[in-house]
Amino acid sequence: MTQTFGENLLDAASTRGRLCVGIDPHESLLRAWGLPVDATGLAEFSRICVEAFADTVALVKPQVAFYERFGSRGFAVLEETIGTLRERGCLVVSDAKRGDIGSTMAGYATAWLDPGSPLSSDAVTVSPYLGFGSLQPVFDLAEEHGRGVFVLAATSNPEARVLQDQTDASGVSISQQIVNEAAALNAPHLAQHRAGNIGVVVGATLTDPPALSGLNGAILMPGVGTQGGTAQDVGTIAGDMAHLAFPNVSRAVLAQGPDVGNLRVAVSETAAEFPGFPRS
Amino acid sequence: MTQTFGENLLDAASTRGRLCVGIDPHESLLRAWGLPVDATGLAEFSRICVEAFADTVALVKPQVAFYERFGSRGFAVLEETIGTLRERGCLVVSDAKRGDIGSTMAGYATAWLDPGSPLSSDAVTVSPYLGFGSLQPVFDLAEEHGRGVFVLAATSNPEARVLQDQTDASGVSISQQIVNEAAALNAPHLAQHRAGNIGVVVGATLTDPPALSGLNGAILMPGVGTQGGTAQDVGTIAGDMAHLAFPNVSRAVLAQGPDVGNLRVAVSETAAEFPGFPRS
């Protein structure tokens, strides 16, 4: 039986810690690192990140927008970055936040999770505005290949609350509905005593987060570090899913670049706050 | 003052009709056209569509997922396709359904709407799960350059209803909230007696669509043709915004390919159902 993405993550975390480090080559950071704002600067930025993260980080999250900005040349850099990180033993979640329906959603699923795709990643982030059910093609491909999907549920930006906190007739928030639907997809794996493939994105700075108990899937938690979320917040929000909670840190680490040694120290210090759990 | 995207659309529709034709090179269609399922097949499919649509269609909508599927090589084909269509006088809306926050959303905005980007399009579709306000960077760039944004509001897929029909404390549906926020952004242009830059996506098959009166922006309406929506449905849903309603037809037209002559006949017959309004 195919190993699940959830189990792959738990394995990685047991030796590397529960940390997701972002690669966010936005314009101001390219400049701060003394790099040109073009595809060659993007390539050098990415090369430095790979060098700094590949041997020690459990989960690396390239932010697709910053590659897409440079069109096909940016995507060529992203392909190289994803491929090298995976060859060197990192799990890669491509932060694409894609969402569509039917054969179009299947196209995105193939782009990011098919083993033969040039952008093939261990996991991808997706957005459920078209309904959780519209994402079925990416869930299907994830189950087939033991890849992961992180569905946006309760995000850490303040503008999100007006939409994500709205409730259905039973008073269940949209964020909680997303978590519950992901949990339902992971339930067959729970019966096999293993973590499933379908994760969620839940901000570490939320005052009223959705209940995550029973998710049995990974939780990507942005908002740690520069945005104010702490290790204690992560523990409180994740509850009995803490072993599957991966805080995402990007700016606090990248601010230490471009020196590879300094980046490694920042990763190591941050990862120490989020140790993995031993694997039996 | 920069011409708005809404005005550009009305100009195009006055001579070409109010039709948005999709370029959807999904796998089954590549095969049906006798093309290989790779970037060379994608390029030939796109070349045929450009040949068939460039001289007569007001708005052409490449579906980004089907290019992304082939990674950087697919994006190179998309760049060429968008560029050629625009050179030949079509307006191009890239159907990307992107959505993120802050500097990341600004990255997507630059990718699709900045005049210097290799993927520079007349308009882009975006998804508001992170909150309508999170999309502000793409609205800002659209206003600056007179480009367009279509925000997903009420989509035509059945899985969408459970999310998009939920209501706030005043009983206003999420779909209607999105339309109202877009209308607020277009209001300054209404005061200048011209259509604004911010449009919405509203399915032509909806039985309970949001009210569009007062939007003063373009409406992209999928669901016409194969999915069952008719010209009458478009008129009923769009109401007094009918002059800005652009039904999207993809499969019904593309099924007539790969013969360019047959594709042109299909476009011409469909466009005749949705005439533009004369411009004073």
XYZ file of C-alpha atoms in Angstrom:
560
model
C 0.000 0.000 0.000
C 1.278 3.472 -0.865
C 2.776 5.357 2.086
C 0.715 8.461 2.862
C 2.011 12.016 2.786
C 1.045 12.304 6.461
C 3.314 9.373 7.336
C 6.134 10.806 5.207
C 5.841 14.050 7.144
C 5.904 12.292 10.518
C 9.021 10.384 9.428
C 10.749 13.574 8.309
C 9.763 15.424 11.489
C 11.148 12.688 13.734
C 14.680 13.572 12.631
C 14.357 17.119 11.236
C 11.693 18.685 13.473
C 8.223 19.946 12.633
C 9.184 23.005 10.649
C 8.087 24.285 7.254
C 10.460 26.900 5.865
C 9.245 29.125 3.040
C 11.160 30.249 -0.040
C 9.647 33.687 -0.719
C 11.805 35.538 -3.251
C 9.811 38.745 -3.340
C 11.264 41.851 -4.844
C 12.395 43.532 -1.625
C 14.162 40.365 -0.485
C 15.943 39.931 -3.833
C 17.218 43.495 -3.425
C 18.180 42.933 0.222
C 20.257 39.945 -0.865
C 21.979 42.068 -3.533
C 20.377 40.140 -6.391
C 18.846 41.427 -9.631
C 15.032 41.469 -9.833
C 14.822 39.003 -12.714
C 14.946 35.268 -13.368
C 18.711 35.102 -12.758
C 18.269 36.723 -9.333
C 15.432 34.301 -8.658
C 17.666 31.355 -9.574
C 20.488 32.502 -7.307
C 18.082 33.179 -4.419
C 16.618 29.702 -4.834
C 20.055 28.075 -5.076
C 21.085 29.682 -1.779
C 17.866 28.504 -0.097
C 18.373 24.953 -1.348
C 21.929 24.988 -0.030
C 20.766 26.266 3.357
C 17.652 24.109 3.824
C 18.080 20.843 1.926
C 19.929 18.861 4.579
C 17.995 19.882 7.672
C 14.443 21.087 6.949
C 11.531 18.616 6.965
C 9.206 20.600 4.708
C 10.145 23.414 2.310
C 7.476 25.677 0.818
C 8.319 27.625 -2.338
C 5.835 30.463 -2.884
C 4.738 29.986 -6.502
C 3.628 33.612 -7.060
C 7.210 34.859 -6.882
C 8.260 32.448 -9.639
C 5.127 32.984 -11.740
C 5.915 36.673 -11.751
C 8.769 35.927 -14.162
C 6.653 33.732 -16.443
C 8.085 30.611 -18.064
C 11.635 31.505 -16.999
C 10.457 31.717 -13.397
C 8.741 28.346 -13.680
C 11.937 26.810 -15.061
C 13.719 27.992 -11.901
C 10.907 26.567 -9.774
C 11.152 23.170 -11.492
C 14.881 23.051 -10.774
C 14.336 24.157 -7.162
C 11.629 21.600 -6.408
C 13.576 18.807 -8.096
C 16.828 19.498 -6.248
C 15.145 19.823 -2.852
C 13.367 16.498 -3.296
C 16.515 14.738 -4.551
C 18.285 15.897 -1.420
C 15.635 14.513 0.914
C 13.308 17.419 1.653
C 9.571 17.213 1.354
C 8.309 20.066 -0.820
C 4.894 21.727 -0.589
C 4.326 24.106 -3.477
C 2.309 27.050 -2.192
C 0.085 27.600 -5.219
C -3.383 28.016 -3.655
C -4.983 26.648 -6.823
C -8.689 25.965 -7.078
C -10.968 25.155 -10.011
C -13.475 22.513 -11.096
C -13.650 19.299 -13.087
C -11.061 18.717 -15.804
C -9.462 22.090 -15.026
C -8.872 21.094 -11.402
C -7.509 17.806 -12.719
C -5.048 19.853 -14.797
C -3.765 21.609 -11.673
C -3.615 18.284 -9.822
C -1.466 16.822 -12.602
C 0.756 19.906 -12.668
C 1.674 19.688 -8.981
C 1.227 16.071 -7.873
C 1.713 13.780 -10.860
C 5.077 12.001 -10.533
C 5.813 12.738 -14.206
C 5.168 16.487 -14.078
C 8.129 18.899 -14.196
C 6.618 20.677 -11.144
C 5.912 17.424 -9.279
C 5.843 18.177 -5.543
C 5.130 16.206 -2.389
C 2.153 18.434 -1.660
C 0.300 21.501 -2.907
C -1.892 24.139 -1.274
C -5.416 24.623 -2.680
C -8.248 27.127 -2.190
C -11.879 26.020 -1.682
C -13.981 29.011 -2.828
C -15.586 26.804 -5.506
C -16.632 24.356 -2.791
C -14.594 21.666 -1.027
C -16.107 19.078 -3.384
C -14.736 20.895 -6.444
C -11.238 19.895 -5.304
C -11.948 16.158 -5.628
C -9.569 15.642 -8.606
C -6.569 16.759 -6.533
C -7.665 14.591 -3.598
C -7.928 11.608 -5.941
C -4.427 12.106 -7.340
C -3.028 12.631 -3.832
C -4.539 9.342 -2.650
C -3.263 7.514 -5.727
C 0.346 8.599 -5.287
C 0.593 9.236 -1.528
C 1.005 12.965 -2.089
C -0.387 15.724 0.118
C -2.931 18.512 -0.236
C -3.293 21.457 2.158
C -6.717 23.087 1.873
C -7.002 26.702 3.033
C -9.298 26.597 6.065
C -8.678 29.450 8.541
C -5.973 31.787 7.302
C -3.983 34.242 9.381
C -4.787 37.447 7.443
C -7.387 39.765 9.013
C -9.368 40.248 5.740
C -10.180 36.529 5.782
C -12.397 36.536 8.836
C -15.409 38.180 7.192
C -15.675 35.244 4.785
C -14.244 32.267 6.686
C -16.142 32.938 9.934
C -19.573 32.875 8.287
C -21.657 29.944 9.420
C -24.077 27.439 7.958
C -27.604 26.863 9.290
C -26.156 24.758 12.145
C -23.772 27.512 13.206
C -20.641 25.739 11.906
C -18.093 28.183 10.463
C -16.774 27.802 6.931
C -13.279 27.171 8.340
C -14.619 24.359 10.509
C -16.587 22.890 7.597
C -13.352 22.661 5.581
C -11.539 20.945 8.469
C -14.426 18.500 8.923
C -14.463 17.593 5.229
C -10.705 17.008 5.241
C -11.096 14.813 8.344
C -13.725 12.737 6.544
C -11.273 12.079 3.690
C -8.562 11.046 6.154
C -10.844 8.733 8.154
C -10.056 5.564 6.140
C -6.356 6.078 6.971
C -7.197 6.584 10.654
C -8.741 3.117 10.596
C -5.308 1.879 9.393
C -3.580 3.802 12.216
C -1.789 6.175 9.910
C -2.033 9.859 9.092
C -3.834 10.724 5.851
C -2.963 12.812 2.805
C -5.318 15.754 3.231
C -4.120 18.621 5.399
C -5.394 22.102 6.156
C -3.958 25.605 6.525
C -4.790 27.213 9.872
C -3.133 30.428 11.041
C -1.077 30.354 14.253
C -2.345 33.806 15.244
C -6.077 33.027 15.319
C -8.021 33.767 18.485
C -10.927 31.502 17.529
C -9.444 28.691 15.427
C -11.399 25.672 14.172
C -11.242 22.481 16.239
C -8.616 20.174 14.741
C -9.022 17.074 16.882
C -9.857 14.147 14.639
C -8.340 15.684 11.492
C -5.705 12.951 11.206
C -3.899 15.039 8.609
C -1.169 17.638 8.513
C -1.697 21.239 9.596
C 0.305 23.992 7.947
C 0.400 26.956 10.329
C 1.536 30.299 8.938
C 1.862 33.298 11.219
C 4.761 32.081 13.373
C 7.728 34.400 13.875
C 7.464 37.848 12.279
C 3.657 37.757 12.417
C 3.615 37.011 16.155
C 2.567 33.362 16.512
C 4.535 31.375 19.116
C 5.296 27.718 19.785
C 2.711 27.862 22.550
C 0.061 29.156 20.113
C 0.842 26.278 17.759
C 0.463 23.764 20.580
C -2.781 25.274 21.825
C -4.396 25.437 18.381
C -3.214 22.003 17.242
C -4.166 20.225 20.493
C -3.964 16.444 20.079
C -2.908 16.946 16.442
C 0.315 18.704 17.557
C 2.479 15.925 16.090
C 1.071 16.839 12.653
C 1.275 20.639 13.076
C 3.970 22.270 10.942
C 4.498 25.959 11.653
C 5.585 27.861 8.578
C 8.393 30.340 9.008
C 9.573 32.388 6.050
C 10.554 35.986 6.697
C 12.199 35.456 10.095
C 14.555 32.920 8.506
C 15.079 34.621 5.126
C 15.962 37.907 6.854
C 19.217 36.169 7.894
C 20.305 35.595 4.270
C 22.039 35.562 1.927
C 24.758 33.954 4.049
C 24.129 30.196 4.015
C 25.666 29.724 7.454
C 23.410 32.352 8.999
C 20.352 30.865 7.288
C 21.251 27.445 8.696
C 21.572 28.842 12.209
C 18.162 30.526 11.907
C 16.597 27.261 10.731
C 18.246 25.236 13.450
C 17.189 27.623 16.222
C 13.598 27.763 14.964
C 13.325 24.006 14.412
C 14.457 23.420 18.003
C 11.210 25.037 19.160
C 9.166 22.481 17.221
C 10.710 19.041 17.770
C 9.267 16.050 15.971
C 7.865 13.043 17.780
C 9.832 9.756 17.888
C 8.616 7.087 15.429
C 8.016 3.586 16.651
C -6.982 59.374 -17.824
C -6.377 55.657 -18.427
C -9.182 53.939 -20.330
C -10.833 51.292 -18.149
C -10.998 47.593 -18.952
C -14.797 47.881 -18.834
C -14.730 50.520 -21.573
C -12.281 48.450 -23.635
C -14.686 45.527 -23.410
C -17.681 47.632 -24.463
C -15.688 48.921 -27.447
C -14.705 45.405 -28.487
C -18.251 44.095 -28.043
C -19.729 46.831 -30.226
C -18.043 45.307 -33.274
C -17.289 41.722 -32.221
C -20.239 40.839 -29.973
C -20.340 40.015 -26.282
C -18.677 36.640 -26.387
C -15.815 35.159 -24.398
C -14.344 32.083 -26.061
C -12.195 29.749 -23.979
C -8.976 28.007 -24.981
C -9.142 24.782 -22.960
C -6.501 22.358 -24.239
C -7.310 19.492 -21.922
C -5.999 16.045 -22.605
C -9.111 14.604 -24.238
C -9.371 17.582 -26.574
C -5.698 17.356 -27.580
C -6.336 13.716 -28.487
C -9.572 14.548 -30.317
C -7.648 17.050 -32.435
C -5.013 14.406 -33.232
C -2.319 16.202 -31.245
C 0.302 14.783 -28.874
C -0.324 15.289 -25.140
C 2.771 17.402 -24.559
C 3.978 20.981 -24.965
C 4.215 20.658 -28.763
C 0.580 19.530 -28.939
C -0.323 22.404 -26.640
C 1.469 24.863 -28.934
C -0.291 23.582 -32.052
C -3.695 23.607 -30.310
C -3.098 27.191 -29.207
C -1.896 28.251 -32.661
C -5.098 26.901 -34.226
C -7.236 28.722 -31.650
C -5.403 31.997 -32.268
C -5.926 31.581 -36.009
C -9.632 30.896 -35.513
C -10.430 33.518 -32.864
C -8.030 36.453 -33.225
C -9.920 38.421 -35.864
C -13.470 38.061 -34.582
C -13.697 37.320 -30.837
C -13.976 40.189 -28.328
C -12.576 38.321 -25.326
C -10.466 35.148 -25.352
C -9.923 33.152 -22.164
C -6.977 30.740 -22.014
C -7.396 28.264 -19.162
C -4.058 28.475 -17.328
C -4.293 25.021 -15.699
C -3.881 23.285 -19.052
C -0.640 25.174 -19.711
C 0.640 24.865 -16.137
C 0.278 21.127 -16.463
C 3.328 21.160 -18.749
C 5.398 23.361 -16.433
C 7.727 26.024 -17.806
C 7.330 24.747 -21.380
C 3.567 25.131 -21.051
C 3.965 28.663 -19.726
C 6.210 29.542 -22.671
C 3.362 28.480 -24.984
C 0.912 30.540 -22.927
C 3.124 33.645 -23.171
C 3.239 33.288 -26.945
C -0.523 32.702 -27.131
C -1.460 35.705 -24.987
C 0.989 37.965 -26.810
C -0.201 37.010 -30.292
C -3.888 37.333 -29.411
C -3.350 40.816 -27.990
C -1.213 41.928 -30.943
C -4.033 40.890 -33.236
C -6.652 42.907 -31.387
C -8.286 40.483 -28.962
C -8.758 41.210 -25.308
C -7.345 38.345 -23.246
C -8.535 37.244 -19.811
C -6.217 34.657 -18.307
C -8.313 32.218 -16.312
C -5.940 31.655 -13.404
C -8.252 31.936 -10.363
C -5.333 33.140 -8.249
C -5.778 34.325 -4.694
C -3.309 35.119 -1.909
C -2.407 37.956 0.456
C -0.044 40.907 0.711
C 3.214 40.779 -1.224
C 2.301 37.324 -2.561
C -0.921 38.637 -4.090
C 1.120 41.515 -5.485
C 3.352 38.901 -7.142
C 0.352 37.355 -8.898
C -0.919 40.809 -9.858
C 2.435 41.608 -11.467
C 2.523 38.241 -13.236
C -0.812 38.755 -15.001
C -1.453 42.497 -15.242
C 1.873 44.330 -15.297
C 2.535 45.613 -18.831
C 6.135 44.359 -18.612
C 5.321 40.788 -17.575
C 5.716 37.971 -20.127
C 2.191 36.800 -19.158
C 0.706 40.316 -19.289
C -3.024 40.015 -19.992
C -5.939 42.428 -20.274
C -7.602 40.760 -17.302
C -7.238 37.874 -14.862
C -9.669 35.800 -12.805
C -9.128 35.683 -9.024
C -10.570 33.700 -6.107
C -11.671 35.383 -2.845
C -11.449 32.619 -0.201
C -8.882 34.713 1.710
C -11.373 37.592 1.804
C -12.247 40.127 -0.884
C -9.921 42.622 0.812
C -6.929 40.282 0.411
C -7.139 40.878 -3.352
C -6.432 44.616 -3.038
C -2.968 44.429 -4.702
C -4.501 43.121 -7.945
C -7.258 45.755 -7.828
C -4.613 48.456 -7.385
C -2.590 47.284 -10.381
C -5.756 46.973 -12.485
C -6.743 50.565 -11.687
C -3.236 51.807 -12.418
C -3.050 50.259 -15.881
C -6.721 50.033 -16.916
C -6.631 46.250 -16.736
C -9.460 44.000 -15.587
C -10.071 41.598 -12.711
C -12.890 39.040 -12.563
C -13.578 37.906 -8.998
C -15.292 34.539 -8.563
C -18.694 35.333 -7.061
C -21.370 32.731 -7.894
C -19.935 29.885 -9.934
C -21.884 27.421 -12.055
C -20.653 24.170 -10.460
C -23.068 22.465 -8.031
C -20.403 21.902 -5.317
C -20.070 25.679 -4.976
C -23.491 26.355 -3.533
C -22.781 24.996 -0.053
C -20.082 27.643 0.414
C -21.176 30.572 -1.758
C -24.816 30.570 -0.594
C -23.946 30.946 3.089
C -25.059 34.276 4.496
C -23.793 36.908 6.874
C -25.745 38.157 9.907
C -27.884 40.345 7.605
C -28.816 37.412 5.376
C -26.626 38.529 2.446
C -25.049 35.587 0.605
C -21.296 35.362 0.113
C -21.825 35.627 -3.666
C -23.789 38.838 -3.210
C -21.183 40.235 -0.812
C -18.516 39.748 -3.496
C -20.669 41.497 -6.117
C -21.358 44.380 -3.721
C -17.667 44.849 -2.939
C -16.799 44.867 -6.646
C -19.555 47.442 -7.245
C -18.075 49.663 -4.539
C -14.695 49.606 -6.320
C -16.355 50.506 -9.637
C -18.428 53.349 -8.167
C -15.854 56.112 -8.844
C -15.944 55.151 -12.542
C -19.754 55.211 -12.525
C -19.516 58.840 -11.430
C -17.444 59.394 -14.620
C -20.095 57.583 -16.709
C -17.837 54.731 -17.630
C -17.637 51.036 -16.764
C -15.011 50.087 -14.179
C -12.185 47.551 -14.060
C -13.524 45.064 -11.535
C -15.778 42.315 -12.856
C -17.297 39.177 -11.381
C -17.854 35.574 -12.441
C -21.503 34.500 -12.213
C -22.745 31.237 -13.703
C -25.397 31.365 -16.433
C -27.133 28.280 -15.033
C -27.888 29.613 -11.541
C -31.469 29.549 -10.310
C -30.834 32.088 -7.544
C -28.076 34.387 -8.828
C -26.844 37.494 -7.009
C -28.340 40.848 -8.014
C -25.997 42.546 -10.481
C -27.700 45.904 -10.948
C -25.278 48.638 -9.972
C -22.141 46.537 -10.526
C -20.907 48.795 -13.334
C -18.320 46.182 -14.224
C -18.024 43.206 -16.535
C -19.706 39.877 -15.844
C -18.099 36.688 -17.077
C -20.802 34.039 -17.360
C -19.707 30.423 -17.744
C -22.281 27.700 -18.226
C -23.561 28.705 -21.670
C -23.750 26.042 -24.371
C -22.765 22.510 -23.339
C -23.695 23.186 -19.702
C -27.206 24.351 -20.600
C -27.247 28.131 -20.111
C -29.052 30.089 -22.854
C -29.008 33.639 -24.182
C -32.249 34.204 -22.299
C -30.649 33.049 -19.026
C -27.795 35.492 -19.586
C -30.234 38.341 -20.165
C -32.342 37.481 -17.137
C -29.382 37.164 -14.766
C -27.531 40.231 -16.054
C -30.611 42.501 -16.102
C -29.623 46.127 -16.654
C -25.958 45.057 -16.768
C -26.596 42.992 -19.929
C -24.316 45.212 -22.014
C -21.428 44.134 -19.750
C -22.345 40.423 -19.590
C -19.955 38.181 -21.511
C -21.067 34.562 -21.742
C -18.142 32.178 -21.863
C -18.322 29.374 -24.381
C -15.508 26.852 -24.599
C -16.449 23.243 -25.270
C -19.302 23.908 -27.701
C -16.891 25.862 -29.912
C -13.765 23.728 -29.432
C -15.723 20.564 -30.293
C -15.786 21.906 -33.880
C -11.970 21.893 -34.165
C -9.328 21.406 -35.305
C -10.568 22.820 -38.617
C -10.126 26.599 -38.445
C -13.053 27.232 -40.774
C -15.404 25.157 -38.641
C -14.191 26.878 -35.469
C -14.867 30.260 -37.058
C -18.394 29.246 -38.021
C -19.073 28.064 -34.457
C -17.789 31.362 -33.059
C -19.785 33.416 -35.523
C -23.029 31.547 -34.849
C -22.593 31.803 -31.084
C -21.565 35.471 -31.137
C -24.715 36.290 -33.132
C -26.756 35.309 -30.063
C -24.947 37.906 -27.958
C -24.651 41.115 -29.982
C -22.784 44.063 -28.527
C -24.387 47.436 -27.958
C -23.592 50.376 -30.269
C -21.091 52.897 -28.854
C -21.882 56.574 -28.967
